[in-house]
PDB file of C-alpha atoms in Angstrom:
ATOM      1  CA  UNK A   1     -13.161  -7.570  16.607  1.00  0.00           C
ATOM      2  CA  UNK A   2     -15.905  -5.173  17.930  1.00  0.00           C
ATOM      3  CA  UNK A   3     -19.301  -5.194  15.999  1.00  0.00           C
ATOM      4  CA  UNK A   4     -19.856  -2.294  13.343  1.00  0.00           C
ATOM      5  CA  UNK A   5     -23.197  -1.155  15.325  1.00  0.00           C
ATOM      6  CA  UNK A   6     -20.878  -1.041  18.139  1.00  0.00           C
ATOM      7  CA  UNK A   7     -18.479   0.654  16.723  1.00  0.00           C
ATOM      8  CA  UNK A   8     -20.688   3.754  14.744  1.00  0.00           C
ATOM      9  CA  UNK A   9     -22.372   4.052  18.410  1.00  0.00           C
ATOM     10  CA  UNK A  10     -19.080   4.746  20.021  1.00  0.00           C
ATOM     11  CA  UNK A  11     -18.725   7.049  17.063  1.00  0.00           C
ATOM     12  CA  UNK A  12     -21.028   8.804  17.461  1.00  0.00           C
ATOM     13  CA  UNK A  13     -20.867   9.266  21.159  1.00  0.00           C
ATOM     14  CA  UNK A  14     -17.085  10.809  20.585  1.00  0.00           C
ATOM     15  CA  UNK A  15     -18.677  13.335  18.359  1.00  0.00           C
ATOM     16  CA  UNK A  16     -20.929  13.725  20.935  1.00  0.00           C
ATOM     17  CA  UNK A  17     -17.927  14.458  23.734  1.00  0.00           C
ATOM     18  CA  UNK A  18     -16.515  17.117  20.954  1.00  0.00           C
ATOM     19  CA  UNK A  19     -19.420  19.353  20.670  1.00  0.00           C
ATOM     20  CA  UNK A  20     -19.551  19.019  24.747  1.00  0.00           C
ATOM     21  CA  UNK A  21     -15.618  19.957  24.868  1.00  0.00           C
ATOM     22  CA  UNK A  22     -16.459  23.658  22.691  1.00  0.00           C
ATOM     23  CA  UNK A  23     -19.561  24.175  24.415  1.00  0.00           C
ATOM     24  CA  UNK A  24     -17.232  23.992  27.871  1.00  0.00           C
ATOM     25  CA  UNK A  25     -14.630  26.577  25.844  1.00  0.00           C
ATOM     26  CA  UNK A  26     -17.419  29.027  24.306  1.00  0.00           C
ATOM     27  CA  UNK A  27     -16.762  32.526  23.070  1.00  0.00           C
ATOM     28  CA  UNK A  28     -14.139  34.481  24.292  1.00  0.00           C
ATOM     29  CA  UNK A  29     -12.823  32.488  27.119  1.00  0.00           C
ATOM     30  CA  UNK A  30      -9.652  30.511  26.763  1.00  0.00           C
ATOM     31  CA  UNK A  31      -9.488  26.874  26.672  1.00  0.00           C
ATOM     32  CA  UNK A  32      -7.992  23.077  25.477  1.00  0.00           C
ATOM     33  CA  UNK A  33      -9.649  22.742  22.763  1.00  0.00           C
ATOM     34  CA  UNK A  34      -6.876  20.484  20.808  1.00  0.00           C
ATOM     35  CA  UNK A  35      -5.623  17.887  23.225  1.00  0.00           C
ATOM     36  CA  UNK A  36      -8.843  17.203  24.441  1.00  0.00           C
ATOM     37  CA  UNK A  37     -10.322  17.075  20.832  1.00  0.00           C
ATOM     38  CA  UNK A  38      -7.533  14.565  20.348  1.00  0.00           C
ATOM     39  CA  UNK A  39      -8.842  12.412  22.912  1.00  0.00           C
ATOM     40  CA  UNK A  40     -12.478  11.629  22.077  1.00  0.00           C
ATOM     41  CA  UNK A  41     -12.476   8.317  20.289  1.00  0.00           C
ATOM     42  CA  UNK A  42     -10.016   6.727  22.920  1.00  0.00           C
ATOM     43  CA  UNK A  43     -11.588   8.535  25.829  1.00  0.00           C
ATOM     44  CA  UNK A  44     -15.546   7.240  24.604  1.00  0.00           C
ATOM     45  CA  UNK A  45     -14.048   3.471  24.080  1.00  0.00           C
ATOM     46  CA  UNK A  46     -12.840   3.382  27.492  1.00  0.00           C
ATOM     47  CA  UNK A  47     -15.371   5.173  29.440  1.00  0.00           C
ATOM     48  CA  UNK A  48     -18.642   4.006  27.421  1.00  0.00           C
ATOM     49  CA  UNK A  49     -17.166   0.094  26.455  1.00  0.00           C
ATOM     50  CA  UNK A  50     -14.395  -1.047  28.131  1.00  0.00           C
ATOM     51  CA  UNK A  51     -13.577   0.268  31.512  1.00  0.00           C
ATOM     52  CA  UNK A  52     -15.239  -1.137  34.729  1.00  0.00           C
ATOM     53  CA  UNK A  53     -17.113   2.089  35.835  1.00  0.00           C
ATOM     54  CA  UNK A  54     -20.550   2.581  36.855  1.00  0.00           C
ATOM     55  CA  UNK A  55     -21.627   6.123  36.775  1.00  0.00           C
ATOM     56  CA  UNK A  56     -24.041   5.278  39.694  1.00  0.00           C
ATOM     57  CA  UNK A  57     -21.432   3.888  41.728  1.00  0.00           C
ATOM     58  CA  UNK A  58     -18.422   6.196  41.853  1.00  0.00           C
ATOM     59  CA  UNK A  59     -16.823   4.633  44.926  1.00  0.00           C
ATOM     60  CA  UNK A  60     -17.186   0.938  43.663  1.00  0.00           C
ATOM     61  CA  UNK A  61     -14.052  -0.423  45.015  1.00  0.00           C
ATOM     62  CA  UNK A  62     -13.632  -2.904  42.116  1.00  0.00           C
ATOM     63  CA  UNK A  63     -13.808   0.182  39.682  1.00  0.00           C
ATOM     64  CA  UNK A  64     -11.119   1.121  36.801  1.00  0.00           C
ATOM     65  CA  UNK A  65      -9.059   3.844  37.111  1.00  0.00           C
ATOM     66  CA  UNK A  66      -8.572   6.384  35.023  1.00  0.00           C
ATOM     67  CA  UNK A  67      -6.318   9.504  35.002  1.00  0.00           C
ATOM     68  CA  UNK A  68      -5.392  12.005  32.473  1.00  0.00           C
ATOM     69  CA  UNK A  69      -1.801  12.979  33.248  1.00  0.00           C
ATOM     70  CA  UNK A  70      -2.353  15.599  30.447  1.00  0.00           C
ATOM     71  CA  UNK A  71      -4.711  17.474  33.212  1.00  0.00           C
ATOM     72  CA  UNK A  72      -5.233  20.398  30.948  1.00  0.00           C
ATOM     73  CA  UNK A  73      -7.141  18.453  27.934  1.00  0.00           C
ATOM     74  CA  UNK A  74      -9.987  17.415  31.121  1.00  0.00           C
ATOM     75  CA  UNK A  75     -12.373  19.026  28.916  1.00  0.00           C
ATOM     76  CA  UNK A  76     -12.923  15.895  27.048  1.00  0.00           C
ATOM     77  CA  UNK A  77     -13.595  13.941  30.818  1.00  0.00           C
ATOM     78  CA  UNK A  78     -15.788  16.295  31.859  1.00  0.00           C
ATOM     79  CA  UNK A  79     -17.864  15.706  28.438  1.00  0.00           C
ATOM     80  CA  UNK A  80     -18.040  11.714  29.280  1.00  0.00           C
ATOM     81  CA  UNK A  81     -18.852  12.144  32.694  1.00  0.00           C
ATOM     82  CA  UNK A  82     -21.943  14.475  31.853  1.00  0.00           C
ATOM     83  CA  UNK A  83     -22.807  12.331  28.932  1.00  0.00           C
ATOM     84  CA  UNK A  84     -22.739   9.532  31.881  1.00  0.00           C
ATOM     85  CA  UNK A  85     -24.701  11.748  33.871  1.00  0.00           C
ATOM     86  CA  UNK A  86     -22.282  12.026  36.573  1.00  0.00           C
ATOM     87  CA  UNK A  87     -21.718  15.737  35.955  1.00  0.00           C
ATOM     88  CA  UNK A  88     -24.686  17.911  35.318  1.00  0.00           C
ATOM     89  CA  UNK A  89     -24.844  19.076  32.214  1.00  0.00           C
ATOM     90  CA  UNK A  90     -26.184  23.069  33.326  1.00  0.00           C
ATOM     91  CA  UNK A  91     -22.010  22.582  34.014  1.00  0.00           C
ATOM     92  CA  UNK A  92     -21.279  22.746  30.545  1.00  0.00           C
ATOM     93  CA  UNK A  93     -21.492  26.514  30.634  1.00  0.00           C
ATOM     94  CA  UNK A  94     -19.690  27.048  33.506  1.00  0.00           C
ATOM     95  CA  UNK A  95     -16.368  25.917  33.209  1.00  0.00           C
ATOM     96  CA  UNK A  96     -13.642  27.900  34.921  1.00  0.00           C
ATOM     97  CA  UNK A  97     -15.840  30.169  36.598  1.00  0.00           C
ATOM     98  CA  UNK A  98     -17.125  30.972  40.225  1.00  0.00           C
ATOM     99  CA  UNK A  99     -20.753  30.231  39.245  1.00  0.00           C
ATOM    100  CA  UNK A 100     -19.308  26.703  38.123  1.00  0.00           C
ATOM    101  CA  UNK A 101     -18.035  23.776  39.904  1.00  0.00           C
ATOM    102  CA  UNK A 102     -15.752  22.493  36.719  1.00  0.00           C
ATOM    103  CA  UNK A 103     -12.228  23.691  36.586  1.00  0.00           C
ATOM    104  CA  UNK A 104      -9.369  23.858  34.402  1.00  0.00           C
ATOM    105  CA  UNK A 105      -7.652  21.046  35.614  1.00  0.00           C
ATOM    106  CA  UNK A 106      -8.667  18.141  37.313  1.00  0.00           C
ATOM    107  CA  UNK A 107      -9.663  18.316  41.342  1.00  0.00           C
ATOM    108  CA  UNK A 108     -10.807  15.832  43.361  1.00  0.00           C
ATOM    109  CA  UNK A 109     -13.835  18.177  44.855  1.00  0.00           C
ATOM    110  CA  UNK A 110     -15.011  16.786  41.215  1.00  0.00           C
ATOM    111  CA  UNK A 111     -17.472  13.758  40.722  1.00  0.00           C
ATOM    112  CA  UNK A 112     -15.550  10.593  38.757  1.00  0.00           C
ATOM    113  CA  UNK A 113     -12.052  11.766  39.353  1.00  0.00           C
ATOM    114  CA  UNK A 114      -9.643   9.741  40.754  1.00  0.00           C
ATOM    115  CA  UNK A 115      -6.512  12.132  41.369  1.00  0.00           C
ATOM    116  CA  UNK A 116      -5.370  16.199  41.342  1.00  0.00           C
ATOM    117  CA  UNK A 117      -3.345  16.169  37.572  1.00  0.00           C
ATOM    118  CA  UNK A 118      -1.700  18.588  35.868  1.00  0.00           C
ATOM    119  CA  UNK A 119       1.307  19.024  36.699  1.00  0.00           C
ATOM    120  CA  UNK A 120       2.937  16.949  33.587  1.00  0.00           C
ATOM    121  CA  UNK A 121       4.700  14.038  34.220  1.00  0.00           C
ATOM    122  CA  UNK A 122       2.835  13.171  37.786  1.00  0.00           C
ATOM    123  CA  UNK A 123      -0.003  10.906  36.233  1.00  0.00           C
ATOM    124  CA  UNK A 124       1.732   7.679  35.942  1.00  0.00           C
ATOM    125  CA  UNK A 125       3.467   7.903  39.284  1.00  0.00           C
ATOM    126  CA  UNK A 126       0.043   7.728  40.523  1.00  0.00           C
ATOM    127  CA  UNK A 127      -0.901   5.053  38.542  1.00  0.00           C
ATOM    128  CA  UNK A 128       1.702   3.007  39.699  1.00  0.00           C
ATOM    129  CA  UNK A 129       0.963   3.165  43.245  1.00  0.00           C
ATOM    130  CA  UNK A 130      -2.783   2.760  42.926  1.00  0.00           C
ATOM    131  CA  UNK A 131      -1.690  -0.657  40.740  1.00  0.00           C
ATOM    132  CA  UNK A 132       0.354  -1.396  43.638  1.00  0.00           C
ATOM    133  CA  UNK A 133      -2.893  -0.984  46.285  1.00  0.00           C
ATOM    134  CA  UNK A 134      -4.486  -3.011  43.956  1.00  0.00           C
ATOM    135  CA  UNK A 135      -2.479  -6.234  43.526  1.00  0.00           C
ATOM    136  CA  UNK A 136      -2.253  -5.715  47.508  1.00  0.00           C
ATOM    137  CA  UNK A 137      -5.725  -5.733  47.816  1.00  0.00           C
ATOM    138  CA  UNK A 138      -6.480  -8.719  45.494  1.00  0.00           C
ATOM    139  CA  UNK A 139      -8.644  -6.035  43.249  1.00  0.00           C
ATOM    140  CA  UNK A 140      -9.352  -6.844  39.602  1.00  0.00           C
ATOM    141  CA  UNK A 141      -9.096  -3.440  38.626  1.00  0.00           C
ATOM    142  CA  UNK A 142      -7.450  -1.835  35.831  1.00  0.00           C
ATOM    143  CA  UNK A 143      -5.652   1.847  35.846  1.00  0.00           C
ATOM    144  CA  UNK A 144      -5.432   3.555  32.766  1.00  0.00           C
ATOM    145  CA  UNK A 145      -2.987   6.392  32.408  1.00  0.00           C
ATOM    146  CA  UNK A 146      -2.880   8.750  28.901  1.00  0.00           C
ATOM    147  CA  UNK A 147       0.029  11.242  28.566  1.00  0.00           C
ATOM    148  CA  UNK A 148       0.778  13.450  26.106  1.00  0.00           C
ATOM    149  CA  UNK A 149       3.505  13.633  23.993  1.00  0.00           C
ATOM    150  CA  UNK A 150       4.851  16.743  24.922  1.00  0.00           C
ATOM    151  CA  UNK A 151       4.919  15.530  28.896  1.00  0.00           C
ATOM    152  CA  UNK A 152       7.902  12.806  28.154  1.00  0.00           C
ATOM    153  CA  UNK A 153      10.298  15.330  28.264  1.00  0.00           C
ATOM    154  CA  UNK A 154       9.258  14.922  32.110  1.00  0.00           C
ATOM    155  CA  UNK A 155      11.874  12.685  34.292  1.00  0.00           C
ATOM    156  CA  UNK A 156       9.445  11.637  36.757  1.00  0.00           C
ATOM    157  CA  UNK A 157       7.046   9.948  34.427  1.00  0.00           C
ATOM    158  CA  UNK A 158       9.986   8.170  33.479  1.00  0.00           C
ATOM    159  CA  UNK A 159      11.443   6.764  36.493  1.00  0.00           C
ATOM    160  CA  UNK A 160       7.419   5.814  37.036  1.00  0.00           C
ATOM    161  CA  UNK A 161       7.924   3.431  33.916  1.00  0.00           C
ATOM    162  CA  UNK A 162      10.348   1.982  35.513  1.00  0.00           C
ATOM    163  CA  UNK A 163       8.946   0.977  38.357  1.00  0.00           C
ATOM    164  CA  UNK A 164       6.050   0.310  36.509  1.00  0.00           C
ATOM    165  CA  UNK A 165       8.055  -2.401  34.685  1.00  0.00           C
ATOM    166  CA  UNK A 166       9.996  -3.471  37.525  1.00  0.00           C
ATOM    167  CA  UNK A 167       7.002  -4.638  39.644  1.00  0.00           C
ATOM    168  CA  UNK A 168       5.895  -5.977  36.577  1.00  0.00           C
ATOM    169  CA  UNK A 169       2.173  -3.916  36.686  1.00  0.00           C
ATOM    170  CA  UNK A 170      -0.009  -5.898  33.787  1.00  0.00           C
ATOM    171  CA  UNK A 171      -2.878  -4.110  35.407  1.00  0.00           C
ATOM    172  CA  UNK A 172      -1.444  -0.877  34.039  1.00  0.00           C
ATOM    173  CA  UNK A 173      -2.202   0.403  30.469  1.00  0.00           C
ATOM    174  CA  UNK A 174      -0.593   3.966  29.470  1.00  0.00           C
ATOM    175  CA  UNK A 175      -2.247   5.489  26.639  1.00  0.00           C
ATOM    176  CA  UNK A 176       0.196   8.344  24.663  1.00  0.00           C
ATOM    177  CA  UNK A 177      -1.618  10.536  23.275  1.00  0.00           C
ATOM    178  CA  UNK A 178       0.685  11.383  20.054  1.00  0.00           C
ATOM    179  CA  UNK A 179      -0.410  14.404  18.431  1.00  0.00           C
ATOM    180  CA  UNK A 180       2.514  15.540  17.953  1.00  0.00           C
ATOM    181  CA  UNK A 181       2.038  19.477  18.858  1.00  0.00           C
ATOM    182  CA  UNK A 182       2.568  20.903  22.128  1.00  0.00           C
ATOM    183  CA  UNK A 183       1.551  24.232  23.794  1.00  0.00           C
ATOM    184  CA  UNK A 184       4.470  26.730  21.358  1.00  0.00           C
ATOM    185  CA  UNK A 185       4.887  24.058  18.429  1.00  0.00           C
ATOM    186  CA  UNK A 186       5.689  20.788  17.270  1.00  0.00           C
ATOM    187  CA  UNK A 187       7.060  18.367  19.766  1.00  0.00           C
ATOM    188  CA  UNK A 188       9.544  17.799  17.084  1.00  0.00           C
ATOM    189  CA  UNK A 189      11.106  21.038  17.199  1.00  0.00           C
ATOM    190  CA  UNK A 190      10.492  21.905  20.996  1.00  0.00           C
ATOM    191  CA  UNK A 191      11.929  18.848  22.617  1.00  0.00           C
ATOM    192  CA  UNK A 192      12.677  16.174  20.088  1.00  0.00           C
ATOM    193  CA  UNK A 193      12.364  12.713  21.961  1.00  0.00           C
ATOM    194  CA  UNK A 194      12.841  10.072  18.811  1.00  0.00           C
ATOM    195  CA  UNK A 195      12.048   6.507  19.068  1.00  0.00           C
ATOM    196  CA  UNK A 196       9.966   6.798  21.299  1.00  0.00           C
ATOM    197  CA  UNK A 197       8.374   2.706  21.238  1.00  0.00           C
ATOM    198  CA  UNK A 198      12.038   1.457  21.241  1.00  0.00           C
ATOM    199  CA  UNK A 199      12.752   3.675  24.541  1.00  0.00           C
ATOM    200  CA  UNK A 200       9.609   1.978  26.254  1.00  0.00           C
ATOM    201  CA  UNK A 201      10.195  -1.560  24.950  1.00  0.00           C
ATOM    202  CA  UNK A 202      13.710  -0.853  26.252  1.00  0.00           C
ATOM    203  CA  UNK A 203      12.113   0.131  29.934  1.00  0.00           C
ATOM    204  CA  UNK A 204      10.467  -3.559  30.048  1.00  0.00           C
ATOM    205  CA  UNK A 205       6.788  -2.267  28.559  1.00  0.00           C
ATOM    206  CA  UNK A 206       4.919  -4.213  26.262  1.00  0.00           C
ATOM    207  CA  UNK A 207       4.031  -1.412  23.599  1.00  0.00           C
ATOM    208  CA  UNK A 208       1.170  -1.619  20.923  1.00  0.00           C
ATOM    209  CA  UNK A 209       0.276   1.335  18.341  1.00  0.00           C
ATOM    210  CA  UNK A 210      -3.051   2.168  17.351  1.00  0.00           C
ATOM    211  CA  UNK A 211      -4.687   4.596  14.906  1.00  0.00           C
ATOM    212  CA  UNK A 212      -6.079   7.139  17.753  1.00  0.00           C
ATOM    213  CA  UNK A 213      -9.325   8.037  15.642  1.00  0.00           C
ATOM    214  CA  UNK A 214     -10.189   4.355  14.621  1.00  0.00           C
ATOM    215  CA  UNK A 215     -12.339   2.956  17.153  1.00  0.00           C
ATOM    216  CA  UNK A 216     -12.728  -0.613  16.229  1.00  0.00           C
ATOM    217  CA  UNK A 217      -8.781  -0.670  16.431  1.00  0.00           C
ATOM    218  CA  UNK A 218      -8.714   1.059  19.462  1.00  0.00           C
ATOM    219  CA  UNK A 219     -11.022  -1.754  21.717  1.00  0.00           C
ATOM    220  CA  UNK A 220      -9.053  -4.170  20.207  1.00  0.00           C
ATOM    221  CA  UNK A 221      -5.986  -2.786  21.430  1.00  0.00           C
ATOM    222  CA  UNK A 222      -6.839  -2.149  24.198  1.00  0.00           C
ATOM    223  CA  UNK A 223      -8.470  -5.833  24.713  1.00  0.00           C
ATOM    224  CA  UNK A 224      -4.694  -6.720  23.527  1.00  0.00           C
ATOM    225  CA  UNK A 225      -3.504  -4.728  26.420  1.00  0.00           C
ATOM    226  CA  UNK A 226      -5.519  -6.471  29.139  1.00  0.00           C
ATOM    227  CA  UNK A 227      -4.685 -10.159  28.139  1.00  0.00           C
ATOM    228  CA  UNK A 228      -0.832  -9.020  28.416  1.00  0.00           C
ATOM    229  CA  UNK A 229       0.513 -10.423  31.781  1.00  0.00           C
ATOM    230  CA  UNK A 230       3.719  -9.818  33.634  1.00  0.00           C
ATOM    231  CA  UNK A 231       4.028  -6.389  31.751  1.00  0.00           C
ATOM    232  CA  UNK A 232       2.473  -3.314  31.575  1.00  0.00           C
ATOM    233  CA  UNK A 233       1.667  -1.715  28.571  1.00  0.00           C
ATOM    234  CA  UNK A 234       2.015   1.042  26.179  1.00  0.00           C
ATOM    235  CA  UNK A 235      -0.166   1.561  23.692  1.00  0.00           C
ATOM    236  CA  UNK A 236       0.795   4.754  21.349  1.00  0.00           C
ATOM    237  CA  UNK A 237      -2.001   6.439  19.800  1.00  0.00           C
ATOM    238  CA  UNK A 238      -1.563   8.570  16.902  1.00  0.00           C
ATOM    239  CA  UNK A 239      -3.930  11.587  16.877  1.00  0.00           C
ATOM    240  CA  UNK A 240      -4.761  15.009  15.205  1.00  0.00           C
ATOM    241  CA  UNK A 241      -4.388  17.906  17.741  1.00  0.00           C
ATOM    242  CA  UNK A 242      -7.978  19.519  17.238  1.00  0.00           C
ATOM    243  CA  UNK A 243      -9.022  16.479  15.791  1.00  0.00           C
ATOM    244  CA  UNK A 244     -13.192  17.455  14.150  1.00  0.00           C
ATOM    245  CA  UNK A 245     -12.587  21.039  13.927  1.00  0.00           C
ATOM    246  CA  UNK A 246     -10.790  22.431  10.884  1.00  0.00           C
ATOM    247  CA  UNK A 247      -8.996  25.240  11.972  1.00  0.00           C
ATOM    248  CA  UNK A 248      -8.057  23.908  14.796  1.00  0.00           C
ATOM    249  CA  UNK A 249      -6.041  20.653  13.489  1.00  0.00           C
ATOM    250  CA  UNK A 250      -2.651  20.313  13.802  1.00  0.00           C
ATOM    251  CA  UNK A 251      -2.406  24.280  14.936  1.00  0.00           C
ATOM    252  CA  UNK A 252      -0.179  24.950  18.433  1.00  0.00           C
ATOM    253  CA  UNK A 253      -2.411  27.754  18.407  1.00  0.00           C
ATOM    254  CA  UNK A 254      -5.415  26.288  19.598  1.00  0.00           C
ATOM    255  CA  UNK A 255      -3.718  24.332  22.058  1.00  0.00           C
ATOM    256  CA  UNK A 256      -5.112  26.910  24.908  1.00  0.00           C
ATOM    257  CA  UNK A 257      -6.896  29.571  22.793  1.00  0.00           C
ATOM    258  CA  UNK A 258     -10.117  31.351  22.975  1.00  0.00           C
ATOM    259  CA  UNK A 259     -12.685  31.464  19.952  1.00  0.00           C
ATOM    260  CA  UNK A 260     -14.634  33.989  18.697  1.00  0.00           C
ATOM    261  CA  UNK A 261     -18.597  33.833  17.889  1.00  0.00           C
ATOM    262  CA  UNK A 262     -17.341  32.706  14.015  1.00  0.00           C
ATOM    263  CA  UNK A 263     -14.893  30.315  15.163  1.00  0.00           C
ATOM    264  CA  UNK A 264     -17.633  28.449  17.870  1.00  0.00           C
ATOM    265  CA  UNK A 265     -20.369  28.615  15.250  1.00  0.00           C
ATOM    266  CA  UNK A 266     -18.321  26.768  12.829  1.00  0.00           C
ATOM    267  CA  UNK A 267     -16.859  23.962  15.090  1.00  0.00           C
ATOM    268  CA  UNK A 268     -20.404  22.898  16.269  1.00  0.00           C
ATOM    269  CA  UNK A 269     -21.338  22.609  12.697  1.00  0.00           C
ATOM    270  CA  UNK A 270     -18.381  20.953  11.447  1.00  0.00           C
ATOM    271  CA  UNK A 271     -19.078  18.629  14.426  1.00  0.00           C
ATOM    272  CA  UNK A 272     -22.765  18.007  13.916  1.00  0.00           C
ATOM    273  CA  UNK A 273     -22.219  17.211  10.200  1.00  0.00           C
ATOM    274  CA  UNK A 274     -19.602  14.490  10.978  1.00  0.00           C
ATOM    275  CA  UNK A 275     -21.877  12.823  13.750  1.00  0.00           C
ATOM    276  CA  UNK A 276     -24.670  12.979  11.247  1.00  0.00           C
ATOM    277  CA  UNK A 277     -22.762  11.094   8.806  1.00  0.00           C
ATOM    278  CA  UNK A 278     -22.607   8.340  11.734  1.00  0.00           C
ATOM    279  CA  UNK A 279     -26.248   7.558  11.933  1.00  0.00           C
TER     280      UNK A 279
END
């Protein structure tokens, strides 16, 4: 169990990530403001606590890997890696434009990625063959993998957990992000995909579920996931699409949507007043 002064700090830093995520966005300009708002407490335990990466050396071969198969919420990587110092943080403003070397979804051209994503569904192919180069080449390395909900209605992703489980991967854990709204509505309604740890239990996964916002549950979940062996793992987070920022929770609307001056204003406040309540 992870220390509370360790904890509040990891808090605070996902705070942190959210104010960097509608800073990217700003006024006017469309952008994923809910699944990568979604994302902040998992995506500051594994890139600020748990995951073997040095922001100083990128190409380590003995690195973690991480991919967001949900491409478009990269928002919330970008805000890690500049918080790392990777990415410079004059970027912040420049997101999806020609002045700017940030775009919508992830590209390789961009420091700390490890694949092109996107294209739902894709992401855990690709973690299955870079587990593969890994056992080959002796590497301790981990690959972590989150998905969104909305993506298992892709087939690829699911013959990947297949092969996942048949070469019995242990170095693979696949974070699903369950918010439980995709891009025009619930995931419920759009493409109803029910039990959804039974169907990856029945694949050969070892599957854990974790409160996506509660960070001392999520280390030791994912600390759960690492001392699994001859599986990989699934660990199912439940999150709030737009999680910090009130009128943007649990709204398909501001899946991809553009805010005005009001709408910006408030977020940063709402989001400063919950980090404050961290110190």
């Amino acid at each position: 169990m992870a220390k509370p002064d360790k904890i509040r700090r990891l808090e605070r830093i996902a705070w942190d990530l959210r104010a960097d995520v509608v800073k990217m966005i700003g006024v006017g300009k469309a952008g994923h403001l809910g699944g990568s708002c979604s994302l902040a407490e998992i995506v500051a335990a594994l890139y600020f606590e748990k995951m073997r990466f040095d922001p100083k050396a990128l190409g380590d071969p003995c690195r973690d890997r991480f991919l967001l198969s949900k491409g478009h919420s990269v928002l919330i990587q970008y805000a890690a890696l500049v918080e790392l110092g990777v990415i410079p943080r004059e970027e912040l403003g420049k997101v999806k434009t020609l002045a700017g070397k940030l775009q919508g979804h992830p590209d390789m051209m961009t420091p700390g990625m490890e694949a092109v994503t996107g294209s739902l569904g894709q992401g855990l192919s690709i973690g299955v063959g870079m587990a593969l180069a890994l056992r080959l080449a002796k590497s301790p390395s981990r690959v972590y993998v989150i998905m969104g909900d909305g993506e298992l209605a892709e087939g690829q992703l699911w013959e990947a957990a297949m092969a996942a489980a048949r070469y019995k991967l242990d170095s693979i854990t696949a974070i699903l992000d369950r918010n439980r709204i995709q891009a025009t509505g619930p995931t419920k309604e759009i493409f109803d995909i029910p039990n959804i740890p039974e169907k990856w239990r029945a694949f050969g996964w070892n599957v854990l579920s974790v409160d996506g916002h509660d960070v001392g549950a999520i280390l030791d979940v994912l600390d759960e996931a690492a001392a699994k062996k001859g599986a990989p793992t699934l660990i199912v987070a439940d999150t709030v699409k737009g999680k910090g920022v009130s009128f943007a929770e649990n709204l398909a609307a501001f899946h991809n949507a553009a805010m005005t001056q009001e709408q910006y204003d408030k977020a940063l406040a709402e989001i400063e007043e919950s980090r404050r309540k961290m110190q």
